[in-house]
């Protein structure tokens, strides 16, 4: 019953059970927020922390997050690591290949704004939000697994607030 | 008269976004059915100009950049850079500093090999070992975190010693880890070494002959799996490695299976070194005083050390100012990737994945 209490529902008791009325929007957004399949897209140091988050101690599966190698099957793209100017067109293309609704989480200083490669570096893209829209930024170099888990929960919160016609 | 079946070569892209390329490497494959006729690696997707950036930074500021040079074994990269700077200006590191460096370096080697032992089976389709090895790796991460406050990029080894002394609870925690670790290695071996699927997938696949090792300058565990007995810790000892008693695991076949076993056995030897270093850890200073604006003597130097992926060398040119004139860092992966096209010709795509994983190639070391 805990689940029902969280939803905006109207419950009517009838003999032998109860009848629940709710909106499609709240059910769909809740379902999606609880099973975000992420695209395994690690380029640099953050990828190791992403792997550590997916492994035994931190256990990403608790949040319903399972890694997918194909962008077609993924809901969220975790940009973990430095994006260089050579890599940028590929990132854009992979994002375009993802099915809607899609979300992006920028993990670590490099994906947010260049990180340690902001000054004097000619080859690094200064932030992945220059090429694709980013929903949540997780700072750190690299962020701790706890920080990444928090970031994913924030994405879930954002999804819960969306309306069906806003899905993109 | 039977008509001859005409076939056409297919050019296929593997990567840059591919889960088994360990980073972002693009391989252009020319295929005849499933058989690889040609393989052309395209690199540079992670070129972060670390060497160029070091020229605009002081020596102390270069060390965090060397962390990002090869993030699986950051301590080693710190160490290789500091070794070069110390060699140039004849700095003698205190005893305790040297011991702490060895402890951290070997623990980092174990952590890096644990990633390898977890991820290589995952590329071949076995997800389970990944969960076991990362369980033990977290214990090492805890040790590093209590020492220097970071899990992956440490900035711990500094010119003239190490940044901080270990906390008092480090030694009991480390011994606790070493006690259980031998048993855990046996667990990994039980999962994989006698597993018929693993043997079918890896034994006799991707053979590197000793001649190929010399031709392509393959170093580290991948070379030792082919029977080439060369380890910089033994052959050209740096730091205090001549005081420890350890063996060099050697393979015979030079195939993927041997490369895996050599690394598993190397973890045992590293654990032995850490145990010996903890036994003989002296008291005293951890670092000699080096000025913040450190100026080494003018000149050039090449220093090398044994990394978990092969020879990690730093070539450093100094003009006597506070900033290095030129830095050239050498990682083992570059030579390994060069050898891959030679090895995979005539094999199947599935073998390429196994070979690529077993060479333990990591892209930032190549692109820099």
XYZ file of C-alpha atoms in Angstrom:
536
model
C 0.000 0.000 0.000
C 2.991 2.265 0.415
C 3.199 2.707 -3.309
C -0.439 3.719 -3.637
C -0.040 6.364 -0.933
C 2.692 8.075 -2.939
C 0.532 8.454 -6.028
C -2.186 11.052 -6.498
C -5.010 8.506 -6.459
C -8.621 8.313 -5.550
C -9.464 5.045 -3.768
C -12.980 3.743 -3.545
C -13.714 0.695 -1.439
C -16.006 -1.858 -2.962
C -16.990 -5.263 -1.592
C -14.053 -7.665 -2.042
C -11.356 -5.003 -2.632
C -10.950 -1.426 -3.725
C -11.029 0.569 -6.930
C -8.237 3.014 -7.688
C -8.504 5.950 -10.069
C -5.381 7.839 -11.114
C -3.840 9.603 -14.087
C -1.785 7.943 -16.798
C 0.844 10.628 -16.368
C 1.656 9.854 -12.739
C 1.834 6.104 -13.333
C 4.049 6.419 -16.388
C 6.466 8.938 -14.871
C 6.798 6.857 -11.731
C 7.472 3.726 -13.745
C 10.097 5.495 -15.777
C 11.804 7.139 -12.836
C 12.180 3.747 -11.188
C 13.742 1.961 -14.138
C 16.277 4.139 -15.863
C 18.447 2.047 -18.109
C 21.712 3.807 -18.662
C 23.988 3.862 -21.652
C 27.470 2.642 -20.817
C 29.356 5.604 -22.147
C 32.595 6.039 -20.246
C 35.529 7.791 -21.797
C 37.982 8.484 -19.005
C 38.572 8.314 -15.253
C 34.896 8.710 -14.314
C 34.151 5.454 -16.147
C 36.032 3.547 -13.454
C 33.909 5.180 -10.761
C 30.836 4.420 -12.849
C 31.910 0.771 -12.930
C 32.509 0.850 -9.171
C 28.999 2.269 -8.703
C 27.575 -0.544 -10.782
C 29.514 -3.173 -8.824
C 28.853 -4.908 -5.543
C 29.196 -2.275 -2.845
C 27.118 0.543 -4.315
C 24.883 -1.586 -6.528
C 23.219 0.559 -9.159
C 20.511 -2.074 -9.666
C 18.838 -0.927 -6.458
C 17.643 2.137 -8.376
C 16.506 0.007 -11.274
C 19.495 1.068 -13.337
C 20.934 -1.551 -15.637
C 23.655 -0.874 -18.162
C 22.923 -1.102 -21.853
C 25.556 -1.087 -24.539
C 23.216 0.147 -27.250
C 21.834 3.693 -27.265
C 18.554 2.381 -28.695
C 17.741 0.610 -25.455
C 18.878 3.317 -23.064
C 16.841 5.971 -21.275
C 19.652 7.984 -19.773
C 23.140 8.754 -20.989
C 25.755 9.017 -18.264
C 28.521 11.092 -19.832
C 31.407 9.860 -17.695
C 34.684 11.439 -18.627
C 36.412 13.929 -20.836
C 34.798 14.698 -24.182
C 37.354 15.844 -26.709
C 36.598 17.830 -29.817
C 37.239 14.714 -31.882
C 34.728 12.765 -29.814
C 32.042 15.496 -29.717
C 30.299 14.654 -33.042
C 30.075 11.026 -31.931
C 28.485 12.020 -28.626
C 25.892 14.065 -30.473
C 25.197 11.169 -32.801
C 24.811 8.675 -29.967
C 22.420 11.082 -28.240
C 20.367 11.353 -31.416
C 20.186 7.565 -31.639
C 18.566 7.300 -28.218
C 14.802 6.919 -28.172
C 12.677 9.598 -26.541
C 12.164 10.375 -23.689
C 15.883 10.624 -23.014
C 17.919 12.193 -20.281
C 21.569 13.133 -19.862
C 23.650 13.187 -16.709
C 27.047 14.891 -16.924
C 29.423 13.201 -14.511
C 32.599 14.845 -13.326
C 34.391 18.101 -13.907
C 35.416 17.331 -17.503
C 31.852 16.724 -18.704
C 30.557 19.767 -16.815
C 33.041 22.332 -18.029
C 36.410 20.933 -18.985
C 37.559 20.285 -15.425
C 41.344 20.270 -15.050
C 41.595 20.647 -18.832
C 39.922 24.032 -18.949
C 43.042 26.166 -19.225
C 45.802 25.709 -21.829
C 44.146 22.716 -23.424
C 43.326 22.877 -27.101
C 41.614 19.567 -27.588
C 38.975 19.226 -24.860
C 35.357 20.290 -25.229
C 34.607 22.661 -22.366
C 31.422 21.035 -21.154
C 29.173 18.479 -22.789
C 26.167 20.859 -22.467
C 27.584 22.749 -25.434
C 26.428 19.939 -27.729
C 23.611 18.092 -25.956
C 21.063 19.186 -23.299
C 22.059 18.067 -19.820
C 19.536 17.364 -17.049
C 21.746 16.850 -14.014
C 25.374 17.756 -13.310
C 27.368 15.739 -10.778
C 30.572 17.544 -9.774
C 33.791 15.915 -8.646
C 37.015 14.699 -10.190
C 35.876 11.954 -10.243
C 32.646 12.110 -8.189
C 32.207 9.557 -5.443
C 29.747 6.737 -6.173
C 27.405 8.211 -3.546
C 27.355 11.475 -5.483
C 26.473 9.629 -8.679
C 23.658 7.781 -6.919
C 22.327 11.097 -5.655
C 22.520 12.517 -9.196
C 20.485 9.612 -10.547
C 17.869 10.114 -7.840
C 17.684 13.769 -8.883
C 16.998 12.688 -12.459
C 14.195 10.518 -11.100
C 12.760 13.491 -9.220
C 12.857 15.567 -12.364
C 11.034 12.887 -14.346
C 8.275 12.768 -11.721
C 7.523 16.437 -12.305
C 7.212 16.140 -16.082
C 3.933 16.074 -17.994
C 3.342 13.614 -20.819
C 3.425 16.298 -23.520
C 6.744 17.582 -22.150
C 8.533 14.279 -22.738
C 11.501 14.808 -24.969
C 28.823 -25.738 -64.474
C 28.463 -24.555 -60.904
C 28.501 -20.821 -60.551
C 31.191 -19.555 -58.250
C 29.928 -17.770 -55.180
C 31.245 -14.234 -55.215
C 31.916 -12.664 -51.855
C 32.774 -9.118 -50.984
C 34.886 -7.717 -48.181
C 33.017 -5.685 -45.646
C 34.455 -2.715 -43.792
C 33.087 -2.415 -40.310
C 33.504 0.098 -37.549
C 34.133 -1.062 -34.012
C 33.872 1.834 -31.635
C 34.457 4.576 -30.603
C 31.449 3.846 -28.418
C 31.844 0.144 -27.808
C 31.780 -1.432 -24.357
C 34.780 -3.666 -24.967
C 37.211 -1.054 -26.276
C 38.045 0.139 -22.737
C 37.612 3.789 -23.394
C 37.204 5.252 -26.819
C 39.155 3.415 -29.476
C 37.940 2.975 -33.012
C 38.935 -0.122 -34.916
C 38.271 -0.195 -38.650
C 37.909 -3.843 -39.559
C 37.977 -5.368 -43.001
C 36.000 -8.552 -42.791
C 35.515 -11.598 -44.945
C 32.393 -13.018 -43.340
C 33.418 -13.221 -39.723
C 37.140 -13.478 -40.367
C 39.241 -10.375 -39.883
C 41.410 -9.586 -42.887
C 42.664 -6.236 -41.703
C 42.396 -4.147 -38.591
C 43.268 -0.482 -38.407
C 43.140 1.256 -35.010
C 42.172 4.939 -34.991
C 43.308 6.724 -31.883
C 43.065 10.247 -30.522
C 39.522 10.279 -29.163
C 40.829 11.031 -25.708
C 43.723 13.317 -26.552
C 43.820 15.771 -23.664
C 47.235 17.338 -24.385
C 48.565 16.473 -20.926
C 52.189 16.690 -22.064
C 51.686 20.150 -23.526
C 49.813 21.377 -20.462
C 52.668 20.300 -18.202
C 54.931 22.793 -19.970
C 52.815 25.645 -18.580
C 52.751 24.357 -15.019
C 55.209 24.089 -12.178
C 56.538 20.683 -11.229
C 54.146 20.345 -8.286
C 51.203 21.231 -10.526
C 52.171 18.545 -13.052
C 51.582 15.706 -10.589
C 47.728 15.918 -10.626
C 47.833 15.876 -14.419
C 49.940 12.717 -14.330
C 47.112 11.152 -12.280
C 44.851 11.529 -15.283
C 47.482 10.120 -17.616
C 46.584 6.586 -16.581
C 43.825 6.529 -14.027
C 43.792 2.851 -13.142
C 47.250 3.158 -11.608
C 47.523 6.821 -10.705
C 50.121 6.197 -8.027
C 52.479 4.707 -10.591
C 52.214 7.750 -12.836
C 52.837 10.116 -9.931
C 55.789 7.989 -9.009
C 57.274 7.844 -12.502
C 57.146 11.626 -12.802
C 58.609 12.223 -9.331
C 61.309 9.647 -10.028
C 62.388 11.622 -13.098
C 62.398 14.959 -11.262
C 64.349 13.467 -8.352
C 66.858 11.827 -10.646
C 67.484 15.170 -12.306
C 68.247 17.023 -9.080
C 69.708 14.174 -6.986
C 67.071 14.185 -4.247
C 67.268 11.308 -1.799
C 63.871 10.206 -0.535
C 63.727 9.242 3.192
C 63.389 5.569 4.093
C 59.803 5.782 5.325
C 58.826 7.691 2.217
C 60.260 4.950 0.013
C 58.441 2.232 1.936
C 55.146 4.111 1.740
C 55.648 4.533 -2.000
C 56.193 0.809 -2.431
C 53.112 -0.043 -0.345
C 50.906 2.359 -2.282
C 52.380 1.403 -5.662
C 51.829 -2.309 -5.110
C 48.329 -1.844 -3.692
C 47.557 0.198 -6.768
C 48.913 -2.564 -8.980
C 46.570 -5.004 -7.237
C 43.642 -2.598 -7.720
C 44.445 -2.239 -11.414
C 44.769 -5.997 -11.914
C 41.467 -6.464 -10.074
C 39.809 -4.242 -12.666
C 41.429 -6.386 -15.342
C 40.346 -9.674 -13.755
C 36.801 -8.325 -13.461
C 36.408 -6.663 -16.816
C 38.127 -9.168 -19.116
C 35.624 -11.974 -18.387
C 32.840 -9.409 -18.791
C 34.028 -8.755 -22.335
C 33.918 -12.507 -22.953
C 30.403 -12.743 -21.546
C 30.875 -13.644 -17.871
C 29.502 -10.948 -15.594
C 30.030 -12.645 -12.235
C 33.801 -12.161 -11.641
C 33.306 -8.412 -12.036
C 31.158 -8.281 -8.915
C 33.671 -10.292 -6.894
C 36.791 -8.386 -7.885
C 35.241 -4.986 -7.316
C 34.285 -6.105 -3.810
C 37.982 -6.524 -2.977
C 38.936 -3.402 -4.895
C 36.686 -1.320 -2.648
C 38.796 -2.404 0.316
C 41.903 -1.009 -1.384
C 40.000 2.167 -2.250
C 39.174 2.509 1.459
C 42.869 2.271 2.300
C 43.739 4.959 -0.242
C 40.899 7.135 0.910
C 41.999 7.086 4.523
C 45.521 7.955 3.405
C 45.011 10.722 0.869
C 41.273 11.381 0.732
C 40.656 10.331 -2.857
C 39.482 7.144 -4.464
C 40.945 7.375 -7.921
C 43.159 10.396 -8.543
C 45.467 10.553 -5.568
C 48.163 13.191 -6.007
C 49.873 11.354 -3.155
C 53.450 10.800 -4.288
C 55.274 14.108 -4.365
C 58.756 15.174 -5.318
C 60.970 14.179 -2.394
C 58.600 11.754 -0.718
C 54.880 11.371 -0.137
C 52.208 13.924 0.752
C 50.973 12.576 4.086
C 51.794 9.910 6.581
C 49.452 6.945 6.876
C 46.849 7.084 9.666
C 47.311 4.629 12.580
C 44.409 2.418 11.476
C 45.949 1.873 8.037
C 48.289 -0.978 9.001
C 45.692 -3.227 10.741
C 43.226 -2.618 7.892
C 45.866 -3.404 5.287
C 46.924 -6.603 7.057
C 43.290 -7.648 7.315
C 42.965 -7.186 3.558
C 46.139 -9.161 2.826
C 44.956 -12.006 5.058
C 41.728 -12.561 3.165
C 43.129 -11.713 -0.267
C 44.903 -15.014 -0.959
C 41.638 -16.869 -0.424
C 39.814 -14.437 -2.732
C 42.344 -14.957 -5.516
C 41.649 -18.682 -5.274
C 37.970 -17.845 -5.680
C 38.634 -15.989 -8.927
C 40.703 -18.899 -10.165
C 37.937 -21.343 -9.301
C 35.510 -19.226 -11.305
C 37.622 -18.965 -14.420
C 40.874 -20.879 -14.712
C 39.321 -24.358 -14.899
C 36.134 -23.188 -16.553
C 35.726 -25.021 -19.900
C 33.969 -22.071 -21.555
C 36.747 -19.721 -20.483
C 39.400 -22.144 -21.755
C 37.629 -22.570 -25.098
C 37.410 -18.828 -25.484
C 40.998 -17.999 -24.489
C 43.403 -20.921 -24.780
C 45.501 -20.725 -27.910
C 43.861 -17.456 -28.972
C 45.965 -14.441 -29.849
C 49.400 -15.954 -29.437
C 52.232 -13.453 -29.021
C 55.599 -15.018 -29.771
C 58.736 -13.765 -27.990
C 59.906 -12.398 -31.351
C 56.748 -10.279 -31.590
C 57.384 -9.022 -28.057
C 60.781 -7.695 -29.136
C 59.490 -6.378 -32.459
C 56.669 -4.319 -30.995
C 58.323 -3.504 -27.652
C 55.549 -5.175 -25.667
C 56.286 -4.923 -21.983
C 54.830 -5.804 -18.629
C 52.605 -8.817 -17.927
C 51.705 -9.203 -21.604
C 55.387 -9.782 -22.413
C 55.959 -12.050 -19.439
C 53.018 -14.230 -20.519
C 55.069 -15.029 -23.643
C 57.960 -16.197 -21.490
C 60.085 -13.048 -21.784
C 61.548 -12.660 -18.315
C 61.794 -8.902 -18.037
C 60.541 -6.934 -15.079
C 62.011 -3.507 -14.363
C 61.616 -4.150 -10.638
C 64.164 -6.973 -10.982
C 66.214 -6.054 -14.042
C 66.699 -2.342 -13.383
C 65.661 -1.892 -9.740
C 64.483 1.552 -8.754
C 63.458 2.771 -5.315
C 63.958 -0.082 -2.806
C 62.681 -3.039 -4.807
C 66.001 -4.880 -4.425
C 65.183 -5.440 -0.733
C 62.033 -7.453 -1.293
C 61.671 -11.117 -1.992
C 59.227 -11.776 -4.816
C 58.943 -13.886 -7.950
C 58.166 -12.931 -11.509
C 55.248 -15.038 -12.799
C 55.933 -16.248 -16.322
C 53.692 -17.750 -18.941
C 54.637 -20.224 -21.663
C 52.080 -19.997 -24.437
C 51.653 -16.255 -24.827
C 47.919 -16.631 -25.432
C 45.003 -14.822 -23.766
C 44.735 -17.538 -21.133
C 48.355 -17.070 -20.052
C 48.074 -13.292 -19.988
C 45.173 -13.654 -17.589
C 46.978 -16.133 -15.331
C 50.154 -14.059 -15.204
C 48.185 -11.093 -13.899
C 46.364 -13.187 -11.323
C 49.698 -14.503 -10.050
C 51.178 -11.018 -10.061
C 48.541 -9.950 -7.572
C 49.867 -12.651 -5.226
C 53.424 -11.357 -5.569
C 52.309 -7.748 -5.015
C 50.530 -8.816 -1.848
C 53.781 -10.459 -0.726
C 55.695 -7.217 -1.326
C 53.127 -5.175 0.617
C 53.305 -7.614 3.548
C 57.115 -7.392 3.637
C 57.040 -3.601 3.396
C 54.567 -3.379 6.282
C 56.835 -5.610 8.387
C 59.895 -3.437 7.854
C 58.222 -0.020 7.750
C 60.668 2.301 9.567
C 59.841 5.439 11.528
C 61.068 8.871 10.551
C 60.575 11.517 7.932
C 58.286 10.890 4.980
C 59.474 13.700 2.763
C 62.527 15.897 2.286
C 61.903 19.605 2.140
C 61.572 20.668 -1.462
C 60.836 24.357 -2.194
C 57.431 25.138 -3.628
C 59.078 26.672 -6.666
C 61.158 23.588 -7.262
C 63.941 24.097 -9.801
C 65.793 20.978 -10.918
C 69.201 21.084 -12.513
C 69.159 21.728 -16.264
C 69.411 18.576 -18.309
C 67.388 15.673 -19.543
C 66.511 12.385 -17.965
C 64.528 9.240 -18.678
C 63.238 7.267 -15.757
C 61.136 4.164 -15.960
C 59.190 1.956 -13.650
C 57.108 -1.147 -13.894
C 53.482 -0.244 -14.244
C 50.645 -2.746 -14.219
C 50.401 -2.360 -18.000
C 54.063 -2.383 -18.862
C 56.910 0.041 -18.845
C 55.873 3.467 -17.625
C 58.576 5.959 -18.499
C 58.884 9.709 -18.222
C 61.335 11.663 -20.311
C 61.893 15.055 -18.762
C 63.837 17.998 -20.166
C 64.559 20.853 -17.787
C 66.052 24.244 -18.578
C 66.542 25.079 -14.898
C 63.331 27.084 -14.563
C 60.302 26.297 -12.407
C 58.471 24.709 -15.321
C 59.481 21.622 -17.267
C 60.697 22.359 -20.784
C 59.304 19.138 -22.198
C 57.669 16.045 -20.837
C 57.168 12.864 -22.767
C 55.350 10.085 -20.993
C 55.456 6.550 -22.289
C 52.823 3.992 -21.439
C 52.787 0.336 -22.316
C 49.409 0.369 -24.066
C 50.617 2.190 -27.166
C 52.934 -0.629 -28.209
C 50.312 -3.188 -27.282
C 47.705 -1.587 -29.527
C 50.186 -1.530 -32.383
C 50.625 -5.272 -32.079
C 46.876 -5.999 -32.106
C 46.413 -5.743 -35.928
C 49.319 -8.149 -36.376
C 47.823 -10.697 -33.978
C 44.182 -10.608 -35.067
C 44.665 -11.182 -38.790
C 42.818 -14.352 -39.750
C 40.923 -14.618 -36.468
C 37.241 -14.019 -35.770
C 35.673 -10.845 -34.367
C 34.857 -12.570 -31.075
C 38.568 -13.352 -30.676
C 39.437 -9.706 -31.233
C 37.363 -8.778 -28.186
C 39.140 -11.380 -26.071
C 42.576 -10.294 -27.320
C 41.892 -6.597 -26.849
C 40.741 -7.243 -23.294
C 43.608 -9.575 -22.433
C 46.258 -7.048 -23.485
C 44.818 -4.683 -20.853
C 44.871 -1.742 -23.228
C 43.689 1.533 -21.779
C 43.103 4.509 -24.024
C 44.263 7.615 -22.081
C 47.718 6.109 -21.928
C 47.759 6.014 -25.728
C 46.091 9.332 -26.526
C 47.512 11.230 -23.538
